[in-house]
Amino acid sequence: MKVCSVVGARPQFVKAGVVARALRDVGGTHEVMIHTGQHYDRNMSAVFFDELDLPHPKYNLGVGSATHGVQTAKMLVGLEEIFVAEQPDVVVVFGDTNSTLAAAISASKLHLPVAHVEAGLRSFNRSMPEEINRLVADTVSDLLFAPSEHARAQLLSEGHSDARVLVSGDVMFDATLLAAERARDVSDVQHRLKIEADQYFLATFHRAENTDDPARLRAIAHTLLELANVAPVVLPLHPRTRAALKRDALLERVEAGLLVCEPLGYVDILRLIMDARAVVTDSGGLQKEAFFVGVRCFVLRDETEWTELVAAGWNRLVPPGDANTMTAKILDASPWSPVPIRPYGDGNASALIAHALKDRYGSD
Ligand code: UD1
């Protein structure tokens, strides 16, 4: 079975890493890794290939940064040529980025089967580019790997046939389980940042809805500066966020008040999550990673796709608005007693996915 896996942005490297490993374990498969080049800085891309033992991409389209239209169009042109040349049995796409969208459209137009890992998630906010990407990817995919029963129910409610949906669990849970021990053993990130376990907040944010809106950006920056009066705030800075803070003349204050660092590799970020007093983020990945390692997470969004975690009390939404209200929510001293839940499988999602792909698209 020949599989073309398409990745391009940071969270996809983590997801594709565990699926690649599972495909190798299943055997009889040949995976061609295609990188769109959506993310290109070393610490946004190459570092993950090294750490996660990802197959070196056979192709890198080098699309880089551009408007959504230009970025997606360049991917469509490049991917079509590759798919025609490779003639895979199935194209695998991950998550909700522009790379997911382009690969799903390109493959389906060539009548190649598409499998979507992390299907059925919805924020119900169509102003987010990721929501459009999810809706389109799910619509044109042949096989939908849902990370939870909740995601499966959503797909069925939209009219996707049961035969196309498989609840695999979440590949990010697999990735966390695999890397957690390594993070504990080898990461010296706390030493580098001169912070102590349980004594710091870990913050990340990069979503367009937060960086491109000056009022939301300012509210988040002020909230983090307030938190820093209570405990150090570590902020690995996504390039989009750095540019936005600079644009709005906030970067200097943020760098003076917070522990700002470059984007971190997977093992270091996992280590920081594990030992944080709390995580404050708009990232879909960190919301779950905090839950996987039992750390409280405040979500800088108006809504989230990972609703189970909010309902069970693990995560709390902190919509960017008034900085005082946001800070009060995060520092709220009432006892935290989340309900134990296990919505994302048993840590074997990637094996389930690899077997399902082989069963359905393997030739023997
Ligand atoms: C993308 C995804 C988002 C995902 C995130 C993870 C879309 C629409 N969004 O958002 O779902 O959560 O990746 O990081 O696909 N840049 C660099 N170096 C890089 C990468 C980006 O400097 O290696 C800068 C560029 O200025 C670029 C900006 O970051 O314009 C944004 O990058 P882009 O790929 O558009 O989206 P992300 O915000 O990273």
mmCIF file of C-alpha atoms and ligand atoms in Angstrom:
data_model
loop_
_atom_site.group_PDB
_atom_site.id
_atom_site.type_symbol
_atom_site.label_atom_id
_atom_site.label_comp_id
_atom_site.label_asym_id
_atom_site.label_seq_id
_atom_site.Cartn_x
_atom_site.Cartn_y
_atom_site.Cartn_z
ATOM 1 C CA MET A 1 0.000 0.000 0.000
ATOM 2 C CA LYS A 2 1.373 3.392 -0.924
ATOM 3 C CA VAL A 3 0.337 6.237 1.383
ATOM 4 C CA CYS A 4 0.979 9.908 0.668
ATOM 5 C CA SER A 5 0.932 11.834 3.955
ATOM 6 C CA VAL A 6 0.695 15.590 3.697
ATOM 7 C CA VAL A 7 2.019 17.876 6.418
ATOM 8 C CA GLY A 8 2.902 21.549 6.505
ATOM 9 C CA ALA A 9 2.347 23.164 9.888
ATOM 10 C CA ARG A 10 3.719 22.424 13.321
ATOM 11 C CA PRO A 11 0.872 20.385 14.879
ATOM 12 C CA GLN A 12 0.805 18.118 11.853
ATOM 13 C CA PHE A 13 4.370 16.957 12.389
ATOM 14 C CA VAL A 14 3.401 15.596 15.808
ATOM 15 C CA LYS A 15 0.317 13.812 14.453
ATOM 16 C CA ALA A 16 2.069 12.423 11.379
ATOM 17 C CA GLY A 17 5.000 11.211 13.488
ATOM 18 C CA VAL A 18 2.983 8.639 15.413
ATOM 19 C CA VAL A 19 1.004 7.541 12.351
ATOM 20 C CA ALA A 20 4.257 7.023 10.408
ATOM 21 C CA ARG A 21 5.560 4.875 13.211
ATOM 22 C CA ALA A 22 2.370 2.797 13.277
ATOM 23 C CA LEU A 23 2.490 2.346 9.487
ATOM 24 C CA ARG A 24 6.052 1.014 9.802
ATOM 25 C CA ASP A 25 4.864 -1.410 12.510
ATOM 26 C CA VAL A 26 1.985 -2.688 10.389
ATOM 27 C CA GLY A 27 4.375 -3.423 7.526
ATOM 28 C CA GLY A 28 3.682 -3.789 3.823
ATOM 29 C CA THR A 29 3.219 -0.059 3.508
ATOM 30 C CA HIS A 30 5.247 2.597 1.768
ATOM 31 C CA GLU A 31 4.725 6.104 3.055
ATOM 32 C CA VAL A 32 5.672 9.136 0.990
ATOM 33 C CA MET A 33 5.913 12.217 3.211
ATOM 34 C CA ILE A 34 5.020 15.503 1.529
ATOM 35 C CA HIS A 35 5.778 18.817 3.248
ATOM 36 C CA THR A 36 3.954 21.833 1.844
ATOM 37 C CA GLY A 37 6.462 24.200 3.453
ATOM 38 C CA GLN A 38 3.707 26.206 5.167
ATOM 39 C CA HIS A 39 5.984 26.335 8.211
ATOM 40 C CA TYR A 40 9.637 26.704 7.334
ATOM 41 C CA ASP A 41 11.631 28.140 10.247
ATOM 42 C CA ARG A 42 13.858 25.465 11.758
ATOM 43 C CA ASN A 43 12.157 25.676 15.156
ATOM 44 C CA MET A 44 8.700 25.479 13.530
ATOM 45 C CA SER A 45 9.508 22.518 11.283
ATOM 46 C CA ALA A 46 12.878 20.708 10.991
ATOM 47 C CA VAL A 47 13.281 20.300 14.736
ATOM 48 C CA PHE A 48 10.138 18.149 14.799
ATOM 49 C CA PHE A 49 11.357 15.879 12.011
ATOM 50 C CA ASP A 50 14.499 15.220 14.050
ATOM 51 C CA GLU A 51 12.766 14.737 17.395
ATOM 52 C CA LEU A 52 9.827 12.664 16.202
ATOM 53 C CA ASP A 53 11.761 10.449 13.842
ATOM 54 C CA LEU A 54 9.516 11.537 10.980
ATOM 55 C CA PRO A 55 10.400 10.194 7.526
ATOM 56 C CA HIS A 56 12.342 12.851 5.669
ATOM 57 C CA PRO A 57 9.927 14.495 3.217
ATOM 58 C CA LYS A 58 10.410 13.261 -0.321
ATOM 59 C CA TYR A 59 8.905 16.551 -1.473
ATOM 60 C CA ASN A 60 8.897 20.030 0.010
ATOM 61 C CA LEU A 61 6.769 22.522 -1.864
ATOM 62 C CA GLY A 62 8.288 25.479 -0.020
ATOM 63 C CA VAL A 63 5.094 27.518 -0.220
ATOM 64 C CA GLY A 64 5.984 29.666 2.804
ATOM 65 C CA SER A 65 3.864 32.557 4.042
ATOM 66 C CA ALA A 66 1.257 34.288 1.927
ATOM 67 C CA THR A 67 -2.427 35.116 1.976
ATOM 68 C CA HIS A 68 -4.754 32.143 2.360
ATOM 69 C CA GLY A 69 -5.601 32.203 -1.337
ATOM 70 C CA VAL A 70 -2.021 32.327 -2.560
ATOM 71 C CA GLN A 71 -0.748 29.833 0.019
ATOM 72 C CA THR A 72 -3.507 27.312 -0.718
ATOM 73 C CA ALA A 73 -3.265 27.809 -4.484
ATOM 74 C CA LYS A 74 0.480 27.130 -4.508
ATOM 75 C CA MET A 75 -0.142 23.962 -2.542
ATOM 76 C CA LEU A 76 -2.874 22.828 -4.946
ATOM 77 C CA VAL A 77 -0.575 23.235 -7.949
ATOM 78 C CA GLY A 78 2.318 21.392 -6.309
ATOM 79 C CA LEU A 79 0.294 18.606 -4.732
ATOM 80 C CA GLU A 80 -1.559 17.758 -7.925
ATOM 81 C CA GLU A 81 1.710 17.136 -9.762
ATOM 82 C CA ILE A 82 3.001 14.967 -6.948
ATOM 83 C CA PHE A 83 -0.173 12.918 -6.589
ATOM 84 C CA VAL A 84 -0.304 12.309 -10.348
ATOM 85 C CA ALA A 85 3.310 11.131 -10.295
ATOM 86 C CA GLU A 86 3.025 9.017 -7.152
ATOM 87 C CA GLN A 87 -0.443 7.489 -7.696
ATOM 88 C CA PRO A 88 -0.904 6.589 -4.011
ATOM 89 C CA ASP A 89 -3.559 4.163 -2.788
ATOM 90 C CA VAL A 90 -4.622 6.763 -0.229
ATOM 91 C CA VAL A 91 -3.755 10.328 0.781
ATOM 92 C CA VAL A 92 -3.695 11.025 4.514
ATOM 93 C CA VAL A 93 -4.352 14.537 5.816
ATOM 94 C CA PHE A 94 -4.166 15.786 9.392
ATOM 95 C CA GLY A 95 -6.011 18.388 11.422
ATOM 96 C CA ASP A 96 -7.278 21.699 10.101
ATOM 97 C CA THR A 97 -4.614 23.813 8.465
ATOM 98 C CA ASN A 98 -4.410 25.216 4.956
ATOM 99 C CA SER A 99 -2.184 22.226 4.125
ATOM 100 C CA THR A 100 -5.032 19.894 5.157
ATOM 101 C CA LEU A 101 -7.456 21.787 2.963
ATOM 102 C CA ALA A 102 -5.231 21.837 -0.117
ATOM 103 C CA ALA A 103 -4.297 18.161 0.091
ATOM 104 C CA ALA A 104 -7.891 17.048 0.622
ATOM 105 C CA ILE A 105 -9.190 19.054 -2.332
ATOM 106 C CA SER A 106 -6.347 18.153 -4.655
ATOM 107 C CA ALA A 107 -6.534 14.405 -3.963
ATOM 108 C CA SER A 108 -10.310 14.196 -4.148
ATOM 109 C CA LYS A 109 -10.340 15.996 -7.524
ATOM 110 C CA LEU A 110 -7.951 13.333 -8.793
ATOM 111 C CA HIS A 111 -10.334 10.663 -7.424
ATOM 112 C CA LEU A 112 -7.756 9.479 -4.940
ATOM 113 C CA PRO A 113 -9.147 8.249 -1.606
ATOM 114 C CA VAL A 114 -8.564 10.710 1.229
ATOM 115 C CA ALA A 115 -8.364 9.800 4.915
ATOM 116 C CA HIS A 116 -8.710 12.635 7.443
ATOM 117 C CA VAL A 117 -7.069 12.208 10.831
ATOM 118 C CA GLU A 118 -8.825 14.354 13.461
ATOM 119 C CA ALA A 119 -12.189 14.518 11.702
ATOM 120 C CA GLY A 120 -15.448 15.841 13.126
ATOM 121 C CA LEU A 121 -14.132 18.703 15.249
ATOM 122 C CA ARG A 122 -16.129 21.904 15.121
ATOM 123 C CA SER A 123 -15.893 25.310 16.756
ATOM 124 C CA PHE A 124 -19.095 26.432 14.971
ATOM 125 C CA ASN A 125 -17.248 29.660 14.240
ATOM 126 C CA ARG A 126 -16.875 30.052 10.508
ATOM 127 C CA SER A 127 -14.755 33.152 10.816
ATOM 128 C CA MET A 128 -11.876 30.857 11.818
ATOM 129 C CA PRO A 129 -9.893 29.618 8.807
ATOM 130 C CA GLU A 130 -9.468 26.288 10.592
ATOM 131 C CA GLU A 131 -13.253 25.741 10.751
ATOM 132 C CA ILE A 132 -13.594 26.122 6.982
ATOM 133 C CA ASN A 133 -10.644 23.781 6.479
ATOM 134 C CA ARG A 134 -12.244 21.127 8.715
ATOM 135 C CA LEU A 135 -15.632 21.326 7.055
ATOM 136 C CA VAL A 136 -14.177 20.991 3.559
ATOM 137 C CA ALA A 137 -11.695 18.263 4.486
ATOM 138 C CA ASP A 138 -14.412 16.166 6.129
ATOM 139 C CA THR A 139 -16.770 16.659 3.198
ATOM 140 C CA VAL A 140 -14.333 15.406 0.550
ATOM 141 C CA SER A 141 -12.653 12.660 2.604
ATOM 142 C CA ASP A 142 -13.529 8.987 2.187
ATOM 143 C CA LEU A 143 -12.415 7.847 5.597
ATOM 144 C CA LEU A 144 -12.918 9.977 8.685
ATOM 145 C CA PHE A 145 -10.856 9.182 11.755
ATOM 146 C CA ALA A 146 -12.707 10.791 14.664
ATOM 147 C CA PRO A 147 -10.701 11.375 17.849
ATOM 148 C CA SER A 148 -13.748 10.917 20.105
ATOM 149 C CA GLU A 149 -17.355 9.695 20.170
ATOM 150 C CA HIS A 150 -18.382 13.329 20.289
ATOM 151 C CA ALA A 151 -16.622 14.008 16.969
ATOM 152 C CA ARG A 152 -18.268 10.928 15.448
ATOM 153 C CA ALA A 153 -21.716 12.115 16.534
ATOM 154 C CA GLN A 154 -21.013 15.493 14.931
ATOM 155 C CA LEU A 155 -20.064 13.862 11.626
ATOM 156 C CA LEU A 156 -23.194 11.700 11.646
ATOM 157 C CA SER A 157 -25.359 14.725 12.469
ATOM 158 C CA GLU A 158 -23.950 16.434 9.354
ATOM 159 C CA GLY A 159 -25.018 13.477 7.237
ATOM 160 C CA HIS A 160 -21.664 11.699 6.845
ATOM 161 C CA SER A 161 -22.340 7.998 6.535
ATOM 162 C CA ASP A 162 -21.468 5.746 9.434
ATOM 163 C CA ALA A 163 -19.416 3.521 7.126
ATOM 164 C CA ARG A 164 -16.950 6.366 6.525
ATOM 165 C CA VAL A 165 -16.423 7.201 10.205
ATOM 166 C CA LEU A 166 -14.112 5.350 12.557
ATOM 167 C CA VAL A 167 -13.502 6.439 16.142
ATOM 168 C CA SER A 168 -9.747 5.999 16.377
ATOM 169 C CA GLY A 169 -9.017 8.061 19.467
ATOM 170 C CA ASP A 170 -6.629 10.986 19.345
ATOM 171 C CA VAL A 171 -3.178 10.508 17.833
ATOM 172 C CA MET A 172 -1.923 13.339 20.034
ATOM 173 C CA PHE A 173 -2.602 11.171 23.063
ATOM 174 C CA ASP A 174 -0.351 8.497 21.541
ATOM 175 C CA ALA A 175 2.309 11.144 20.902
ATOM 176 C CA THR A 176 2.161 12.452 24.456
ATOM 177 C CA LEU A 177 2.432 8.981 25.963
ATOM 178 C CA LEU A 178 5.418 8.212 23.756
ATOM 179 C CA ALA A 179 7.290 11.407 24.505
ATOM 180 C CA ALA A 180 6.405 12.075 28.154
ATOM 181 C CA GLU A 181 9.136 9.922 29.631
ATOM 182 C CA ARG A 182 11.723 11.344 27.262
ATOM 183 C CA ALA A 183 10.613 14.838 28.192
ATOM 184 C CA ARG A 184 11.164 14.059 31.861
ATOM 185 C CA ASP A 185 14.545 12.436 31.231
ATOM 186 C CA VAL A 186 16.221 14.648 28.678
ATOM 187 C CA SER A 187 14.676 18.108 28.623
ATOM 188 C CA ASP A 188 16.635 20.756 30.482
ATOM 189 C CA VAL A 189 14.285 23.553 29.451
ATOM 190 C CA GLN A 190 13.445 24.567 33.011
ATOM 191 C CA HIS A 191 17.128 24.893 33.806
ATOM 192 C CA ARG A 192 17.645 26.990 30.662
ATOM 193 C CA LEU A 193 14.762 29.297 31.571
ATOM 194 C CA LYS A 194 15.700 29.321 35.278
ATOM 195 C CA ILE A 195 12.240 28.291 36.473
ATOM 196 C CA GLU A 196 11.031 25.779 39.043
ATOM 197 C CA ALA A 197 8.344 23.132 38.643
ATOM 198 C CA ASP A 198 4.820 24.270 39.605
ATOM 199 C CA GLN A 199 5.996 27.873 39.968
ATOM 200 C CA TYR A 200 5.271 29.230 36.478
ATOM 201 C CA PHE A 201 2.499 29.717 33.929
ATOM 202 C CA LEU A 202 3.058 28.464 30.396
ATOM 203 C CA ALA A 203 1.394 30.648 27.753
ATOM 204 C CA THR A 204 1.149 30.298 23.982
ATOM 205 C CA PHE A 205 -1.063 32.025 21.450
ATOM 206 C CA HIS A 206 -0.967 32.390 17.697
ATOM 207 C CA ARG A 207 -4.498 32.103 16.282
ATOM 208 C CA ALA A 208 -5.391 34.695 13.678
ATOM 209 C CA GLU A 209 -8.509 35.691 15.663
ATOM 210 C CA ASN A 210 -6.215 36.738 18.538
ATOM 211 C CA THR A 211 -3.195 38.122 16.711
ATOM 212 C CA ASP A 212 -4.957 39.997 13.930
ATOM 213 C CA ASP A 213 -7.430 41.797 16.209
ATOM 214 C CA PRO A 214 -5.558 44.565 18.103
ATOM 215 C CA ALA A 215 -8.100 44.663 20.965
ATOM 216 C CA ARG A 216 -7.823 40.921 21.603
ATOM 217 C CA LEU A 217 -4.049 40.997 21.240
ATOM 218 C CA ARG A 218 -3.776 43.815 23.778
ATOM 219 C CA ALA A 219 -6.144 42.063 26.190
ATOM 220 C CA ILE A 220 -4.077 38.885 26.091
ATOM 221 C CA ALA A 221 -0.780 40.759 26.466
ATOM 222 C CA HIS A 222 -2.108 42.696 29.473
ATOM 223 C CA THR A 223 -3.514 39.552 31.063
ATOM 224 C CA LEU A 224 -0.175 37.769 30.777
ATOM 225 C CA LEU A 225 1.637 40.803 32.203
ATOM 226 C CA GLU A 226 -0.792 40.770 35.156
ATOM 227 C CA LEU A 227 -0.193 37.051 35.706
ATOM 228 C CA ALA A 228 3.527 37.697 35.727
ATOM 229 C CA ASN A 229 3.033 39.673 38.947
ATOM 230 C CA VAL A 230 1.986 36.388 40.562
ATOM 231 C CA ALA A 231 4.381 33.908 38.936
ATOM 232 C CA PRO A 232 6.757 33.858 35.950
ATOM 233 C CA VAL A 233 4.983 33.493 32.616
ATOM 234 C CA VAL A 234 6.864 31.550 29.943
ATOM 235 C CA LEU A 235 5.848 32.595 26.427
ATOM 236 C CA PRO A 236 7.372 30.659 23.503
ATOM 237 C CA LEU A 237 6.610 33.108 20.752
ATOM 238 C CA HIS A 238 5.057 31.969 17.467
ATOM 239 C CA PRO A 239 6.373 34.110 14.552
ATOM 240 C CA ARG A 240 2.868 35.350 13.779
ATOM 241 C CA THR A 241 2.460 36.527 17.371
ATOM 242 C CA ARG A 242 5.862 38.188 17.475
ATOM 243 C CA ALA A 243 5.012 40.134 14.318
ATOM 244 C CA ALA A 244 1.621 41.179 15.715
ATOM 245 C CA LEU A 245 3.073 42.336 19.063
ATOM 246 C CA LYS A 246 5.661 44.360 17.189
ATOM 247 C CA ARG A 247 2.984 45.858 14.914
ATOM 248 C CA ASP A 248 1.018 47.090 17.951
ATOM 249 C CA ALA A 249 4.079 48.290 19.893
ATOM 250 C CA LEU A 250 3.571 45.668 22.617
ATOM 251 C CA LEU A 251 6.623 43.522 22.045
ATOM 252 C CA GLU A 252 9.026 45.482 24.229
ATOM 253 C CA ARG A 253 6.721 45.397 27.273
ATOM 254 C CA VAL A 254 5.985 41.744 26.792
ATOM 255 C CA GLU A 255 9.675 40.912 26.492
ATOM 256 C CA ALA A 256 10.414 42.936 29.616
ATOM 257 C CA GLY A 257 7.645 41.367 31.709
ATOM 258 C CA LEU A 258 7.504 37.764 30.546
ATOM 259 C CA LEU A 259 9.973 34.952 29.928
ATOM 260 C CA VAL A 260 9.806 35.140 26.156
ATOM 261 C CA CYS A 261 11.609 32.475 24.141
ATOM 262 C CA GLU A 262 11.643 31.153 20.595
ATOM 263 C CA PRO A 263 9.144 28.411 19.639
ATOM 264 C CA LEU A 264 10.208 25.179 21.365
ATOM 265 C CA GLY A 265 10.559 21.608 20.182
ATOM 266 C CA TYR A 266 8.068 18.929 21.184
ATOM 267 C CA VAL A 267 10.013 17.437 24.080
ATOM 268 C CA ASP A 268 10.704 20.821 25.681
ATOM 269 C CA ILE A 269 7.162 22.087 25.353
ATOM 270 C CA LEU A 270 5.803 18.846 26.791
ATOM 271 C CA ARG A 271 8.145 19.179 29.733
ATOM 272 C CA LEU A 272 6.984 22.744 30.322
ATOM 273 C CA ILE A 273 3.326 21.687 30.181
ATOM 274 C CA MET A 274 3.857 18.827 32.646
ATOM 275 C CA ASP A 275 5.303 21.029 35.333
ATOM 276 C CA ALA A 276 3.304 24.216 34.798
ATOM 277 C CA ARG A 277 1.130 25.688 37.490
ATOM 278 C CA ALA A 278 -1.359 26.205 34.651
ATOM 279 C CA VAL A 279 -1.328 26.490 30.866
ATOM 280 C CA VAL A 280 -2.838 29.556 29.160
ATOM 281 C CA THR A 281 -3.268 29.034 25.422
ATOM 282 C CA ASP A 282 -5.309 29.294 22.244
ATOM 283 C CA SER A 283 -3.668 26.185 20.772
ATOM 284 C CA GLY A 284 -5.807 23.153 20.081
ATOM 285 C CA GLY A 285 -2.898 20.842 20.828
ATOM 286 C CA LEU A 286 -1.890 22.327 24.162
ATOM 287 C CA GLN A 287 -5.481 22.186 25.434
ATOM 288 C CA LYS A 288 -5.329 18.421 25.194
ATOM 289 C CA GLU A 289 -1.701 17.934 26.134
ATOM 290 C CA ALA A 290 -2.363 19.735 29.416
ATOM 291 C CA PHE A 291 -5.278 17.375 30.059
ATOM 292 C CA PHE A 292 -3.201 14.296 29.159
ATOM 293 C CA VAL A 293 -0.656 15.197 31.818
ATOM 294 C CA GLY A 294 -3.213 16.421 34.378
ATOM 295 C CA VAL A 295 -2.517 20.153 34.272
ATOM 296 C CA ARG A 296 -5.140 22.879 34.362
ATOM 297 C CA CYS A 297 -5.618 24.835 31.158
ATOM 298 C CA PHE A 298 -7.201 28.222 30.401
ATOM 299 C CA VAL A 299 -8.266 28.589 26.793
ATOM 300 C CA LEU A 300 -7.925 32.030 25.183
ATOM 301 C CA ARG A 301 -10.882 31.530 22.879
ATOM 302 C CA ASP A 302 -14.612 32.249 22.691
ATOM 303 C CA GLU A 303 -15.295 28.589 22.011
ATOM 304 C CA THR A 304 -13.353 25.371 21.578
ATOM 305 C CA GLU A 305 -13.560 22.194 19.543
ATOM 306 C CA TRP A 306 -12.509 20.154 22.591
ATOM 307 C CA THR A 307 -15.756 20.708 24.468
ATOM 308 C CA GLU A 308 -15.482 17.563 26.608
ATOM 309 C CA LEU A 309 -12.576 19.060 28.487
ATOM 310 C CA VAL A 310 -14.487 22.220 29.337
ATOM 311 C CA ALA A 311 -17.617 20.279 30.333
ATOM 312 C CA ALA A 312 -15.602 18.048 32.678
ATOM 313 C CA GLY A 313 -13.887 21.032 34.270
ATOM 314 C CA TRP A 314 -10.354 20.358 33.015
ATOM 315 C CA ASN A 315 -10.213 23.417 30.798
ATOM 316 C CA ARG A 316 -11.862 26.780 31.137
ATOM 317 C CA LEU A 317 -12.662 29.248 28.379
ATOM 318 C CA VAL A 318 -11.228 32.719 28.905
ATOM 319 C CA PRO A 319 -12.513 34.777 25.960
ATOM 320 C CA PRO A 320 -10.130 37.643 25.195
ATOM 321 C CA GLY A 321 -11.951 40.809 26.253
ATOM 322 C CA ASP A 322 -11.414 42.753 29.441
ATOM 323 C CA ALA A 323 -7.936 41.964 30.827
ATOM 324 C CA ASN A 324 -9.040 42.290 34.471
ATOM 325 C CA THR A 325 -11.850 39.787 33.991
ATOM 326 C CA MET A 326 -9.505 37.419 32.170
ATOM 327 C CA THR A 327 -6.873 37.644 34.899
ATOM 328 C CA ALA A 328 -9.484 37.079 37.620
ATOM 329 C CA LYS A 329 -10.719 33.939 35.862
ATOM 330 C CA ILE A 330 -7.220 32.519 35.618
ATOM 331 C CA LEU A 331 -6.344 33.357 39.221
ATOM 332 C CA ASP A 332 -9.713 32.203 40.583
ATOM 333 C CA ALA A 333 -8.794 30.393 43.800
ATOM 334 C CA SER A 334 -11.862 28.165 44.067
ATOM 335 C CA PRO A 335 -10.968 24.477 44.234
ATOM 336 C CA TRP A 336 -10.266 22.716 40.973
ATOM 337 C CA SER A 337 -11.843 19.281 40.871
ATOM 338 C CA PRO A 338 -12.264 18.094 37.295
ATOM 339 C CA VAL A 339 -14.273 14.968 36.520
ATOM 340 C CA PRO A 340 -12.026 12.056 35.428
ATOM 341 C CA ILE A 341 -12.799 11.278 31.777
ATOM 342 C CA ARG A 342 -11.077 9.394 28.968
ATOM 343 C CA PRO A 343 -12.635 10.630 25.734
ATOM 344 C CA TYR A 344 -9.670 10.249 23.383
ATOM 345 C CA GLY A 345 -9.001 6.520 23.342
ATOM 346 C CA ASP A 346 -6.309 4.413 24.934
ATOM 347 C CA GLY A 347 -3.199 5.780 23.279
ATOM 348 C CA ASN A 348 -3.425 3.368 20.339
ATOM 349 C CA ALA A 349 -5.134 5.673 17.832
ATOM 350 C CA SER A 350 -2.227 5.556 15.393
ATOM 351 C CA ALA A 351 -2.202 1.737 15.360
ATOM 352 C CA LEU A 352 -5.965 1.681 14.738
ATOM 353 C CA ILE A 353 -5.514 4.164 11.902
ATOM 354 C CA ALA A 354 -2.644 2.216 10.305
ATOM 355 C CA HIS A 355 -4.620 -1.049 10.440
ATOM 356 C CA ALA A 356 -7.761 0.571 9.067
ATOM 357 C CA LEU A 357 -5.797 2.085 6.169
ATOM 358 C CA LYS A 358 -4.176 -1.262 5.380
ATOM 359 C CA ASP A 359 -7.502 -3.112 5.568
ATOM 360 C CA ARG A 360 -9.226 -0.653 3.306
ATOM 361 C CA TYR A 361 -6.540 0.386 0.840
ATOM 362 C CA GLY A 362 -3.939 -2.418 0.972
ATOM 363 C CA SER A 363 -4.014 -4.462 -2.237
ATOM 364 C CA ASP A 364 -3.684 -8.017 -0.823
HETATM 365 C C1 UD1 B 1 -1.228 27.505 11.178
HETATM 366 C C2 UD1 B 1 -2.640 26.905 11.089
HETATM 367 C C3 UD1 B 1 -3.207 26.697 12.480
HETATM 368 C C4 UD1 B 1 -2.231 25.930 13.367
HETATM 369 C C5 UD1 B 1 -0.887 26.653 13.362
HETATM 370 C C6 UD1 B 1 0.174 25.985 14.207
HETATM 371 C C7 UD1 B 1 -3.855 27.566 9.081
HETATM 372 C C8 UD1 B 1 -4.936 28.419 8.515
HETATM 373 N N1 UD1 B 1 -3.543 27.778 10.350
HETATM 374 O O1 UD1 B 1 -1.353 28.814 11.734
HETATM 375 O O2 UD1 B 1 -4.418 25.949 12.378
HETATM 376 O O3 UD1 B 1 -2.729 25.877 14.684
HETATM 377 O O4 UD1 B 1 -0.415 26.721 12.000
HETATM 378 O O5 UD1 B 1 1.318 26.813 14.310
HETATM 379 O O6 UD1 B 1 -3.323 26.733 8.371
HETATM 380 N N2 UD1 B 1 5.735 32.079 10.059
HETATM 381 C C9 UD1 B 1 7.102 32.143 10.133
HETATM 382 N N3 UD1 B 1 7.807 30.991 10.141
HETATM 383 C C10 UD1 B 1 7.228 29.782 10.049
HETATM 384 C C11 UD1 B 1 5.831 29.732 9.971
HETATM 385 C C12 UD1 B 1 5.096 30.867 9.988
HETATM 386 O O7 UD1 B 1 7.693 33.196 10.219
HETATM 387 O O8 UD1 B 1 7.938 28.763 10.056
HETATM 388 C C13 UD1 B 1 4.954 33.329 10.125
HETATM 389 C C14 UD1 B 1 4.689 33.997 8.852
HETATM 390 O O9 UD1 B 1 4.787 35.372 9.052
HETATM 391 C C15 UD1 B 1 3.246 33.659 8.560
HETATM 392 C C16 UD1 B 1 2.645 33.540 9.930
HETATM 393 O O10 UD1 B 1 3.712 33.046 10.746
HETATM 394 O O11 UD1 B 1 2.631 34.628 7.784
HETATM 395 C C17 UD1 B 1 1.496 32.630 10.028
HETATM 396 O O12 UD1 B 1 1.770 31.348 9.482
HETATM 397 P P1 UD1 B 1 0.563 30.533 8.817
HETATM 398 O O13 UD1 B 1 1.087 29.312 8.218
HETATM 399 O O14 UD1 B 1 -0.245 31.437 7.961
HETATM 400 O O15 UD1 B 1 -0.411 30.201 10.001
HETATM 401 P P2 UD1 B 1 -0.198 29.888 11.541
HETATM 402 O O16 UD1 B 1 -0.594 31.082 12.307
HETATM 403 O O17 UD1 B 1 1.111 29.279 11.838
#
